[in-house]
Amino acid sequence: PFYHIVAISARKKRDGKPLEKLGTYSPHPNTEEAAKHITLNFDRTKYWLGVGAQPTDGVRFLLERAGLLPPRPLLPKLRRSPEARTVASDTGN
């Protein structure tokens, strides 16, 4: 697969005409270089983020790797205390 990174209105269909093409992403490594290829217009991407564009989860990951967005904090796994487990088992939850 080969993906286009685009700016599109939230009111349009997913496959609708984009407002602007911002870059491309090829998830399969090139056999010669063994590297995935991403092209991105940094200036226009910064502009769209600045005016409130919301990237999808996949594009957010790519923008974090490119340094355009700060990485999301890792959330620790929540563990129930022994008291909460006892109360939950007594109530049938």
XYZ file of C-alpha atoms in Angstrom:
93
model
C 0.000 0.000 0.000
C 0.885 3.628 -0.506
C -0.887 6.390 1.415
C -1.417 10.085 0.757
C -1.387 12.395 3.774
C -4.005 15.042 3.078
C -5.996 17.836 4.682
C -9.720 17.208 4.209
C -12.856 18.791 5.620
C -14.508 16.811 8.415
C -17.817 17.244 6.580
C -16.611 15.381 3.485
C -16.464 11.661 2.858
C -13.245 9.867 3.723
C -12.526 9.365 0.022
C -13.680 12.871 -0.926
C -11.576 15.489 -2.650
C -8.865 16.731 -0.255
C -8.262 20.406 0.427
C -4.519 19.886 0.088
C -2.040 17.038 -0.298
C 0.561 17.263 2.487
C 2.700 14.208 1.831
C 2.933 10.480 1.274
C 3.726 7.392 3.328
C 4.874 3.974 2.172
C 4.747 1.496 5.094
C 6.714 -1.234 3.315
C 10.480 -0.855 3.508
C 12.363 -0.297 0.291
C 14.339 -3.460 -0.492
C 17.508 -1.519 -1.289
C 17.508 0.811 1.706
C 15.405 -1.210 4.174
C 13.667 2.022 5.201
C 10.066 3.209 5.084
C 9.545 6.378 3.067
C 7.647 9.399 4.315
C 7.474 12.698 2.475
C 5.859 15.618 4.267
C 5.495 19.325 3.571
C 6.390 20.618 7.051
C 5.297 24.227 6.468
C 1.823 23.347 5.198
C 1.354 20.640 7.836
C 2.232 23.149 10.577
C -0.250 25.588 9.024
C -3.114 23.056 9.064
C -2.338 22.007 12.623
C -2.225 25.689 13.589
C -5.712 26.348 12.230
C -7.166 23.389 14.141
C -6.818 20.335 11.902
C -7.186 17.079 13.837
C -4.963 14.250 12.554
C -6.123 10.660 12.600
C -4.345 8.286 14.992
C -2.095 6.922 12.245
C -1.106 10.355 10.965
C -0.644 11.592 14.547
C 1.905 8.808 15.083
C 3.789 9.872 11.937
C 3.701 13.554 12.949
C 5.009 12.667 16.421
C 7.884 10.724 14.848
C 8.618 13.683 12.553
C 8.703 16.075 15.524
C 5.676 18.154 14.482
C 3.579 17.056 17.459
C 4.679 16.313 21.010
C 4.468 12.619 21.902
C 1.394 11.585 23.827
C 2.096 10.651 27.442
C 2.067 6.971 28.223
C -0.728 6.131 30.611
C 0.087 3.617 33.335
C -2.072 0.516 33.584
C -4.663 0.957 36.298
C -4.728 -1.738 38.918
C -7.473 -2.291 41.370
C -6.549 -2.322 44.995
C -7.249 -5.539 46.941
C -10.088 -3.733 48.762
C -11.738 -2.756 45.487
C -11.539 -6.342 44.221
C -13.216 -7.581 47.407
C -16.003 -5.018 47.156
C -16.495 -5.789 43.444
C -16.696 -9.547 44.069
C -19.191 -8.996 46.922
C -21.499 -6.971 44.646
C -21.209 -9.436 41.747
C -19.179 -7.196 39.393
